[in-house]
mmCIF file of C-alpha atoms in Angstrom:
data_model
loop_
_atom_site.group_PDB
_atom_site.id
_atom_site.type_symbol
_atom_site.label_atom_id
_atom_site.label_comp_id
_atom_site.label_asym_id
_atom_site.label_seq_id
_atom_site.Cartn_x
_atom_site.Cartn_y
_atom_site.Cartn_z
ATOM 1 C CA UNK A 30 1.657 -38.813 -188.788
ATOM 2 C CA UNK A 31 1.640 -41.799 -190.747
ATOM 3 C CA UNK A 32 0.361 -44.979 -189.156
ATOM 4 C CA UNK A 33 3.145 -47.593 -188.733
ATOM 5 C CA UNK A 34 1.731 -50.526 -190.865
ATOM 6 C CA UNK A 35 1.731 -53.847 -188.250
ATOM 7 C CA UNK A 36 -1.457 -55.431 -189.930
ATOM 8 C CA UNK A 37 -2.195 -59.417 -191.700
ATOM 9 C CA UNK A 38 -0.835 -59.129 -195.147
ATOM 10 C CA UNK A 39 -4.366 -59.859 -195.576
ATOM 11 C CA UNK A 40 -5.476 -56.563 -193.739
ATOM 12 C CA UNK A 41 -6.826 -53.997 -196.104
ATOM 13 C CA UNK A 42 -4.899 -50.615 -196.153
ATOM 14 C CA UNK A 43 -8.306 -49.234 -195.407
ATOM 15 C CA UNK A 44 -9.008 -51.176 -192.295
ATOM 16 C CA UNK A 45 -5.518 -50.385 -190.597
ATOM 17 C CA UNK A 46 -6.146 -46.818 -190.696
ATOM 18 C CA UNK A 47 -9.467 -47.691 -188.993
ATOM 19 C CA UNK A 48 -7.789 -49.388 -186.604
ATOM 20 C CA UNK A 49 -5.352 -46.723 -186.062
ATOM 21 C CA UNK A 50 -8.010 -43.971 -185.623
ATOM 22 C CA UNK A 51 -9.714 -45.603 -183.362
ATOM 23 C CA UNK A 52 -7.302 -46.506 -180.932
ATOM 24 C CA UNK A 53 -6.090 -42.978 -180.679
ATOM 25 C CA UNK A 54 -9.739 -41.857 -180.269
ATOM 26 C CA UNK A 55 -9.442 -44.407 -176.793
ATOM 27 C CA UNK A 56 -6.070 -42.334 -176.086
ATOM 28 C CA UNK A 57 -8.174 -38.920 -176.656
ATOM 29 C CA UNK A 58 -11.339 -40.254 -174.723
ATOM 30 C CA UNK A 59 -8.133 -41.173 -171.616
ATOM 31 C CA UNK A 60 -6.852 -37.239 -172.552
ATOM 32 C CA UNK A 61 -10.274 -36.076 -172.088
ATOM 33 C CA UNK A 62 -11.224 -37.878 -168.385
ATOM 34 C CA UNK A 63 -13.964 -40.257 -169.809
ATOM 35 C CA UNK A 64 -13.213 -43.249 -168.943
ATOM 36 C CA UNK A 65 -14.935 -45.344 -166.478
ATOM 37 C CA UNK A 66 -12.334 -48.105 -165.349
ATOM 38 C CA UNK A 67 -12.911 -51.008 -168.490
ATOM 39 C CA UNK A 68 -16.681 -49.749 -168.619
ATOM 40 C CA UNK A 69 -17.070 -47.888 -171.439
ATOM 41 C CA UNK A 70 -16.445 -48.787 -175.291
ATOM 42 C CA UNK A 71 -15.982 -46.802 -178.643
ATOM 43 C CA UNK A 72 -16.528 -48.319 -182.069
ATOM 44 C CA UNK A 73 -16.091 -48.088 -185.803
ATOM 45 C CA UNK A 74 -16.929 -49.724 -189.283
ATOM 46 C CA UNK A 75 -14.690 -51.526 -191.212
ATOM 47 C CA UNK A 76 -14.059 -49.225 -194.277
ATOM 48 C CA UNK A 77 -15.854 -51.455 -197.244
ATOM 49 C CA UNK A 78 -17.202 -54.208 -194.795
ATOM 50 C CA UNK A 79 -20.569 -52.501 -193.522
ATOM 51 C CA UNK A 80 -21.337 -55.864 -191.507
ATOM 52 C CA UNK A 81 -18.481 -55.674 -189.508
ATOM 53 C CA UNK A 82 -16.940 -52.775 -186.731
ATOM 54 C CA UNK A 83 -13.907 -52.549 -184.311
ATOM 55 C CA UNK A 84 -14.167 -52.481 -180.552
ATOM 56 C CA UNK A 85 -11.897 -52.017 -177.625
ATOM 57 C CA UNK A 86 -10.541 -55.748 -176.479
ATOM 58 C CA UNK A 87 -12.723 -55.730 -172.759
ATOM 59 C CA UNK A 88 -9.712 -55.625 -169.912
ATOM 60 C CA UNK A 89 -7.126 -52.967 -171.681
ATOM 61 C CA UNK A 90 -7.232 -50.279 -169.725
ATOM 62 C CA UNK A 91 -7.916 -47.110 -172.845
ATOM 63 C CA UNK A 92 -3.763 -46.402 -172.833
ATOM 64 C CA UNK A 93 -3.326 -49.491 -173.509
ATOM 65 C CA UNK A 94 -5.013 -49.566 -176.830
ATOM 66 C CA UNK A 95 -3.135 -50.020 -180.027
ATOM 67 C CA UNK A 96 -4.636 -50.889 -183.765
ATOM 68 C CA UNK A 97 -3.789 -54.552 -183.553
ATOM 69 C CA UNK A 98 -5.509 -55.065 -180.069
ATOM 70 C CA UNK A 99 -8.540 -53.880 -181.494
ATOM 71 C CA UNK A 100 -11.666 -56.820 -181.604
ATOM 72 C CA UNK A 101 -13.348 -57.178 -185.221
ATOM 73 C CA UNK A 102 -16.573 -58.602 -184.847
ATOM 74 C CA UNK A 103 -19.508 -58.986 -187.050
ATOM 75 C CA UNK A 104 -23.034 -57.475 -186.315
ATOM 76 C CA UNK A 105 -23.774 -61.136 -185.076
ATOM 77 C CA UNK A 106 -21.454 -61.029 -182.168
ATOM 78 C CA UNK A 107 -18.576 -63.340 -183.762
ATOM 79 C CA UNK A 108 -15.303 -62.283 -183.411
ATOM 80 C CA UNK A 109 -13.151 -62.074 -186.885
ATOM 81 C CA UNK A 110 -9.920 -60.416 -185.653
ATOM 82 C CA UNK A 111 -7.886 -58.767 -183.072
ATOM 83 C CA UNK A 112 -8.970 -59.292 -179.778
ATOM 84 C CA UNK A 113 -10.403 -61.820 -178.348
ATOM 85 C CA UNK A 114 -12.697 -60.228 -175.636
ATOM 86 C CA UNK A 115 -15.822 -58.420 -175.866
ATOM 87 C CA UNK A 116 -18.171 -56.509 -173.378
ATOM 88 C CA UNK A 117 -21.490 -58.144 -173.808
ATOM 89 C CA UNK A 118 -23.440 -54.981 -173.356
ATOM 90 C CA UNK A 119 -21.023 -53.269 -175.354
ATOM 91 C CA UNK A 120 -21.967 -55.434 -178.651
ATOM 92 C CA UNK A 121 -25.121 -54.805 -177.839
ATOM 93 C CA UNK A 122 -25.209 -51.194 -178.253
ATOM 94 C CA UNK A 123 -23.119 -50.907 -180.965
ATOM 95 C CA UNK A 124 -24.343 -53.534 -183.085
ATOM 96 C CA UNK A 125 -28.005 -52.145 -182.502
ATOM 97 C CA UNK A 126 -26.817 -49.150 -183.367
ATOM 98 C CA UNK A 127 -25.298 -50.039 -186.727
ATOM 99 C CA UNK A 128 -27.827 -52.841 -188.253
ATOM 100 C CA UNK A 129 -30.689 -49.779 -187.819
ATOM 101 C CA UNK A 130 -28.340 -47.153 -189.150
ATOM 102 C CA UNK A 131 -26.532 -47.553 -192.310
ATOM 103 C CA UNK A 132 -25.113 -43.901 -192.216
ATOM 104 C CA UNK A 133 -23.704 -44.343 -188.645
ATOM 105 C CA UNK A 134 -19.772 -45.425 -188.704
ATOM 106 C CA UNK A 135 -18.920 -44.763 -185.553
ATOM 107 C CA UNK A 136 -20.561 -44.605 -181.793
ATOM 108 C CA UNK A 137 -18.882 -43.598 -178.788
ATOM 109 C CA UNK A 138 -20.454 -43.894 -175.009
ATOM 110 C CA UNK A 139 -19.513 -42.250 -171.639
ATOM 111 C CA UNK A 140 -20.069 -42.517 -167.749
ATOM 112 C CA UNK A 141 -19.391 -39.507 -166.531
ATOM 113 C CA UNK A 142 -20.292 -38.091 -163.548
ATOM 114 C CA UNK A 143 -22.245 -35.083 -165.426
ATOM 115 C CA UNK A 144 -23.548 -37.643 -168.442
ATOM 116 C CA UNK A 145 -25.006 -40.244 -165.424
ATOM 117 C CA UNK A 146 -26.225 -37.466 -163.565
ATOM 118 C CA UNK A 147 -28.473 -35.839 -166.360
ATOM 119 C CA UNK A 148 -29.482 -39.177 -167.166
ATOM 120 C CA UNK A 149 -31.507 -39.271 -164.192
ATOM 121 C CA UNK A 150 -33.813 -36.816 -165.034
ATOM 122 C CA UNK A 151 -36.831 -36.987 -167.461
ATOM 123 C CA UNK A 152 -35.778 -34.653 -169.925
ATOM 124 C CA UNK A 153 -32.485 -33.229 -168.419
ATOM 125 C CA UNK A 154 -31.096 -31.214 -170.575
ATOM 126 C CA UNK A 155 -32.961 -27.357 -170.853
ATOM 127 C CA UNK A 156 -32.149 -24.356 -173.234
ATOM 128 C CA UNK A 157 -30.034 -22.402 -171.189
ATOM 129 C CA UNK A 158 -25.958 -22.328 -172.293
ATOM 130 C CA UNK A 159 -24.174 -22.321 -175.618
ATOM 131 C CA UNK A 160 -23.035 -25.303 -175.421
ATOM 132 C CA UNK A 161 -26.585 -26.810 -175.264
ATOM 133 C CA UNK A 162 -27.417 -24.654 -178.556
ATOM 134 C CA UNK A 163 -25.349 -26.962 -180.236
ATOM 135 C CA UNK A 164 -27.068 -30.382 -179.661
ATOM 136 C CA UNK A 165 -30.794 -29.931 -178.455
ATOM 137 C CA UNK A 166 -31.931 -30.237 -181.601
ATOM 138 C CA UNK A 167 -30.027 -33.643 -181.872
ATOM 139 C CA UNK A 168 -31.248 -35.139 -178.272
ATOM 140 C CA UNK A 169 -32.578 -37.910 -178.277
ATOM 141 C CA UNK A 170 -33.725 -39.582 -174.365
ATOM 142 C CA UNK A 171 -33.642 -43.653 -174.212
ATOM 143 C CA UNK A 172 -34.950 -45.724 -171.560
ATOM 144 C CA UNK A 173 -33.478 -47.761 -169.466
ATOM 145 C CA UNK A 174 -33.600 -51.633 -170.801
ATOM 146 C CA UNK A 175 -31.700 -55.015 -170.301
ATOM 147 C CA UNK A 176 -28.060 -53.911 -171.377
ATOM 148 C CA UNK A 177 -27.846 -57.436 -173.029
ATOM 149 C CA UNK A 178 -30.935 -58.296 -174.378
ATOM 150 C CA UNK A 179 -32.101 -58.542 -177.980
ATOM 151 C CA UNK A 180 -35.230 -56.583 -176.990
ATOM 152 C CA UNK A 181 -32.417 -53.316 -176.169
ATOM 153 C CA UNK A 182 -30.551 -54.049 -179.004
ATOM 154 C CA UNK A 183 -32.914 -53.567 -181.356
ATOM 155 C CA UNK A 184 -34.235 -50.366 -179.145
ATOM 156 C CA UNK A 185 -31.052 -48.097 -179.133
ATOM 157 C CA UNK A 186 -31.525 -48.941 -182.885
ATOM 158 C CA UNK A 187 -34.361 -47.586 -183.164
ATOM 159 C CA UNK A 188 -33.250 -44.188 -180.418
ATOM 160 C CA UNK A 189 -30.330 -43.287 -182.684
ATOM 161 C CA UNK A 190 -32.310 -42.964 -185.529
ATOM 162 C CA UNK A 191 -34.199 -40.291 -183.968
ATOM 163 C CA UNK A 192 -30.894 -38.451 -183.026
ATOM 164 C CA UNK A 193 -26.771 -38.717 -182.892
ATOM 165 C CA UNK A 194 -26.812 -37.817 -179.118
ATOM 166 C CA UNK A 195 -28.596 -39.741 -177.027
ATOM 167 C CA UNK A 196 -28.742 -39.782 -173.064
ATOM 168 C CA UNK A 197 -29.499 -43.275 -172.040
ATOM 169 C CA UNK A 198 -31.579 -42.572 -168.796
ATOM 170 C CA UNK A 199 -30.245 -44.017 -165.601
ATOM 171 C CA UNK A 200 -26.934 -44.797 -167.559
ATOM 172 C CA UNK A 201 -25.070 -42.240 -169.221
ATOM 173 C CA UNK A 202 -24.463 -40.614 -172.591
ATOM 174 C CA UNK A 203 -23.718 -42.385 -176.485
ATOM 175 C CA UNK A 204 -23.116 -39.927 -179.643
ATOM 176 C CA UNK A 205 -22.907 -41.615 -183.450
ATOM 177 C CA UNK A 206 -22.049 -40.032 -186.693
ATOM 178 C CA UNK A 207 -20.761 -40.887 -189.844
ATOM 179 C CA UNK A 208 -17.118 -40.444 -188.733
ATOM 180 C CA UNK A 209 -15.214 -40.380 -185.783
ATOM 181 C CA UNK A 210 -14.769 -36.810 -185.741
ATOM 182 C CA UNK A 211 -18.463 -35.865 -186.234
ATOM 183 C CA UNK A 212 -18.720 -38.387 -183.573
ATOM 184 C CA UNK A 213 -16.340 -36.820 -181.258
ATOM 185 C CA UNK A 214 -17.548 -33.358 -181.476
ATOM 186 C CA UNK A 215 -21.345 -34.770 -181.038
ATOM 187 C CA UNK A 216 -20.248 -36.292 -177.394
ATOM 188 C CA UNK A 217 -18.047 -33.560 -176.486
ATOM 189 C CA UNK A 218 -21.014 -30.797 -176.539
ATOM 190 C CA UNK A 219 -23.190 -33.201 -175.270
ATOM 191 C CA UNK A 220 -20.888 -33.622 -172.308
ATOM 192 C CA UNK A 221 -20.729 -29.838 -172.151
ATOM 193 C CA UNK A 222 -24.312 -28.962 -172.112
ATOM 194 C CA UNK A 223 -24.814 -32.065 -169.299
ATOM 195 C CA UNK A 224 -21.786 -29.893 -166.689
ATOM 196 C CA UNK A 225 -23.424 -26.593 -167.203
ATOM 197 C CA UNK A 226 -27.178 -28.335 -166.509
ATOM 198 C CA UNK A 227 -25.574 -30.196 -164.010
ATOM 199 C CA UNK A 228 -24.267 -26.591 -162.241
ATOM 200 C CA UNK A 229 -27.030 -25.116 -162.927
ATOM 201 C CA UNK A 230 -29.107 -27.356 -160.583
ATOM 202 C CA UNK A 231 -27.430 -26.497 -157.691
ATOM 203 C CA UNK A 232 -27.942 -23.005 -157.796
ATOM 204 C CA UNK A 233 -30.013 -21.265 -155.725
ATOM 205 C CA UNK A 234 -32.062 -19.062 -158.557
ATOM 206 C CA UNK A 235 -33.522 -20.378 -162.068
ATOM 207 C CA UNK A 236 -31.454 -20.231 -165.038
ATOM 208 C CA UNK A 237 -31.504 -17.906 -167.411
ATOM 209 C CA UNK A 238 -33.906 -19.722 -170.624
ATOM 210 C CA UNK A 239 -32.629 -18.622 -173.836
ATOM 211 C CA UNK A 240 -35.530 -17.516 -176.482
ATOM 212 C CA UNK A 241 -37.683 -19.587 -178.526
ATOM 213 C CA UNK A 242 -36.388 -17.609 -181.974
ATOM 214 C CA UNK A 243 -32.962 -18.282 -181.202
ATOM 215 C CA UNK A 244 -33.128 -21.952 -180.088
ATOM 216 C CA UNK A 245 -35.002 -22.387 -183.519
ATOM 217 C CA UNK A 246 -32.434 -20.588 -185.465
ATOM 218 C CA UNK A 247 -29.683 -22.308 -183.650
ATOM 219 C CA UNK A 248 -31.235 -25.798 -184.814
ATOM 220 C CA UNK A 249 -30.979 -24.827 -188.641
ATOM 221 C CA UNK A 250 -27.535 -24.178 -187.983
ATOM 222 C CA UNK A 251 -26.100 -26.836 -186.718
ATOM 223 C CA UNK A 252 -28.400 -29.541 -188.653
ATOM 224 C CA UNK A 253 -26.342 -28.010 -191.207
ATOM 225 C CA UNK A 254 -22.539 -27.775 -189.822
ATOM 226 C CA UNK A 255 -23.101 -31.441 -188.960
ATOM 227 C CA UNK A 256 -24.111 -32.541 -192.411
ATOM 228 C CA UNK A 257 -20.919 -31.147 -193.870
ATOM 229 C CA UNK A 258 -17.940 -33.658 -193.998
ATOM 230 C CA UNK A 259 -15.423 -32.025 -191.774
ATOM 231 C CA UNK A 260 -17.489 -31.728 -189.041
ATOM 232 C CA UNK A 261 -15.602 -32.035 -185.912
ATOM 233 C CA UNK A 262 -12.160 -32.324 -188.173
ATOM 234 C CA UNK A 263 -10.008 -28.980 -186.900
ATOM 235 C CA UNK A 264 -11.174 -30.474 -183.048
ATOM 236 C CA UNK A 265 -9.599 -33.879 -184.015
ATOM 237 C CA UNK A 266 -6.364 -33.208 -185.743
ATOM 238 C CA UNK A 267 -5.827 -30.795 -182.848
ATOM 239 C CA UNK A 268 -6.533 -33.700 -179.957
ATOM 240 C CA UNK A 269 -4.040 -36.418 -182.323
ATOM 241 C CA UNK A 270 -1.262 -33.667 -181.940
ATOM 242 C CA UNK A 271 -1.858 -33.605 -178.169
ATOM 243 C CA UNK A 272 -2.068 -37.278 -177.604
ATOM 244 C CA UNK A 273 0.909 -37.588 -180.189
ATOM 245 C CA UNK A 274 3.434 -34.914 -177.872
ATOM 246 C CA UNK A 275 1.757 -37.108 -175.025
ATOM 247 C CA UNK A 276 4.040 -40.119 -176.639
ATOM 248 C CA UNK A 277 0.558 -42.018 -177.069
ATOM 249 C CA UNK A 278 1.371 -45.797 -178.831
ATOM 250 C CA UNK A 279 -0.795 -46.949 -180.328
ATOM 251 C CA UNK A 280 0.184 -47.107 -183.922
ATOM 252 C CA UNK A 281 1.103 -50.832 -183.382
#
C-alpha cells in the first residue's frame, strides 16, 4: 500500500517512505512480542543524508508510532525533525553503530526474555538447531559498558563491524544490515536460535551438536543469502500485510 504523504513540503519523497517503513517495522516488532515497555528502539538512515537516522520519539508506546512522530537526529545527538524526545542510550547505540559502519542503514535491539537470558552467558549461543545455522557465523558477543558513554559508543561501533548480530552481554540482543528487511530477518533468527538455547538449558541431557562440516558449509551459505538485496524481503512484505489487516496507523 501506498504511504499516505503527511510530510514538510520540504520532506524528500525519499525520507517519507523511510519514515513510513520504519514505523510499521515498530508495529511488526509490537506483532512480534518484542517490546520492552518504552525500552527498546529501532532506527534507520535518511535515504541521501548518511549523517542523519530516524528513531522512535522516547514515551510512544510502539502502536503508537506513525512516520511523522518519528525523531530525526544527526550522528551528533541534535534533533532535526519529528520528535522531540530521545532515549539517551538509545543514540548511543545507534549513532555508534552508524559513524563506524557506512554500509549499516538500519539497527534494531530487543529485551527479550530469551535475548537477556543468553546474554548472560559467555558465549551463549552453541551449534545445535537450525535456526542457529543461520546466524553463528554472524555472532558477534559485546561487553557490557556505560549505556551512555562516549567510551560505548564508539565500542558497539567497533562490535558491529565484526558482525550484524550481536548479543550485548548482560543486556540483550541488536541486529544491523543494510535494510530493514535484512535487518529484520538478522534479529528474528537471532531471537530463534537464543529460545531453542534457552530450552535447551533446562533439559536434563546435552544437546545434540551438529557437525563441524556442516556448520562450515552452513556459513558459506548464508554469508551469501545475506549479501543479496532481498534478503529478508518475502518475510517483510508478508509481516506489512499482517500489521496492515491488523488496521496498524501509522502511515500519518
Amino acid at each position: 500500500m501506498s504511504a499516505i504523504r503527511q510530510a514538510e513540503p520540504s520532506m524528500s519523497e525519499a525520507e517519507w517512505q523511510a519514515r513510513c517503513d520504519l514505523a510499521a517495522l515498530y508495529h511488526v516488532v509490537q506483532h512480534l512480542g518484542w517490546t520492552d515497555l518504552l525500552e527498546t528502539h529501532m532506527s534507520l538512515r535518511v535515504p541521501g543524508q548518511p549523517g542523519t537516522f530516524l528513531i522512535n520519539n522516547y514515551g510512544d508506546m510502539f502502536d503508537e508510532i506513525t512516520a511523522s512522530s518519528l525523531v530525526k537526529m544527526d550522528l551528533e545527538g541534535q534533533v532535526l525533525g519529528g520528535g522531540t524526545r530521545y532515549n539517551a542510550a538509545g543514540f548511543t547505540i545507534h549513532s555508534g553503530i552508524y559513524k563506524a559502519c557506512p554500509d549499516v542503514a538500519c539497527v534494531m535491539h530487543s529485551h527479550t526474555r530469551a535475548g537477556a537470558g543468553i546474554s548472560v552467558l559467555k558465549q551463549g549461543l552453541r551449534p545445535i538447531s537450525q535456526d542457529a545455522m543461520e546466524v553463528l557465523d554472524d555472532v558477534v558477543y559485546h561487553p557490557y559498558g556505560i549505556p551512555t558513554s562516549a567510551e560505548e559508543c564508539e565500542a558497539l561501533g567497533e562490535s558491529a563491524k565484526q558482525g550484524g548480530c550481536l548479543v550485548l552481554h548482560n543486556h540483550g540482543l541488536l541486529a544491523a544490515g543494510p535494510t530493514i528487511p535484512s535487518t529484520l530477518k538478522r534479529l528474528y533468527m537471532l531471537e530463534r536460535a537464543c529460545e531453542v538455547e534457552l530450552i535447551a538449558r533446562t533439559l536434563d541431557e546435552p544437546p545434540v551438536l551438529i557437525e563441524p562440516h556442516i556448520i562450515e558449509r552452513a556459513a558459506r551459505r548464508m554469508k551469501a543469502l545475506r549479501a543479496t538485496p532481498d534478503y529478508g524481503q518475502r518475510q517483510w512484505e508478508a509481516l506489512l500485510r499482517r500489521i496492515d489487516r491488523d488496521g496498524a496507523d501509522y502511515r500519518r
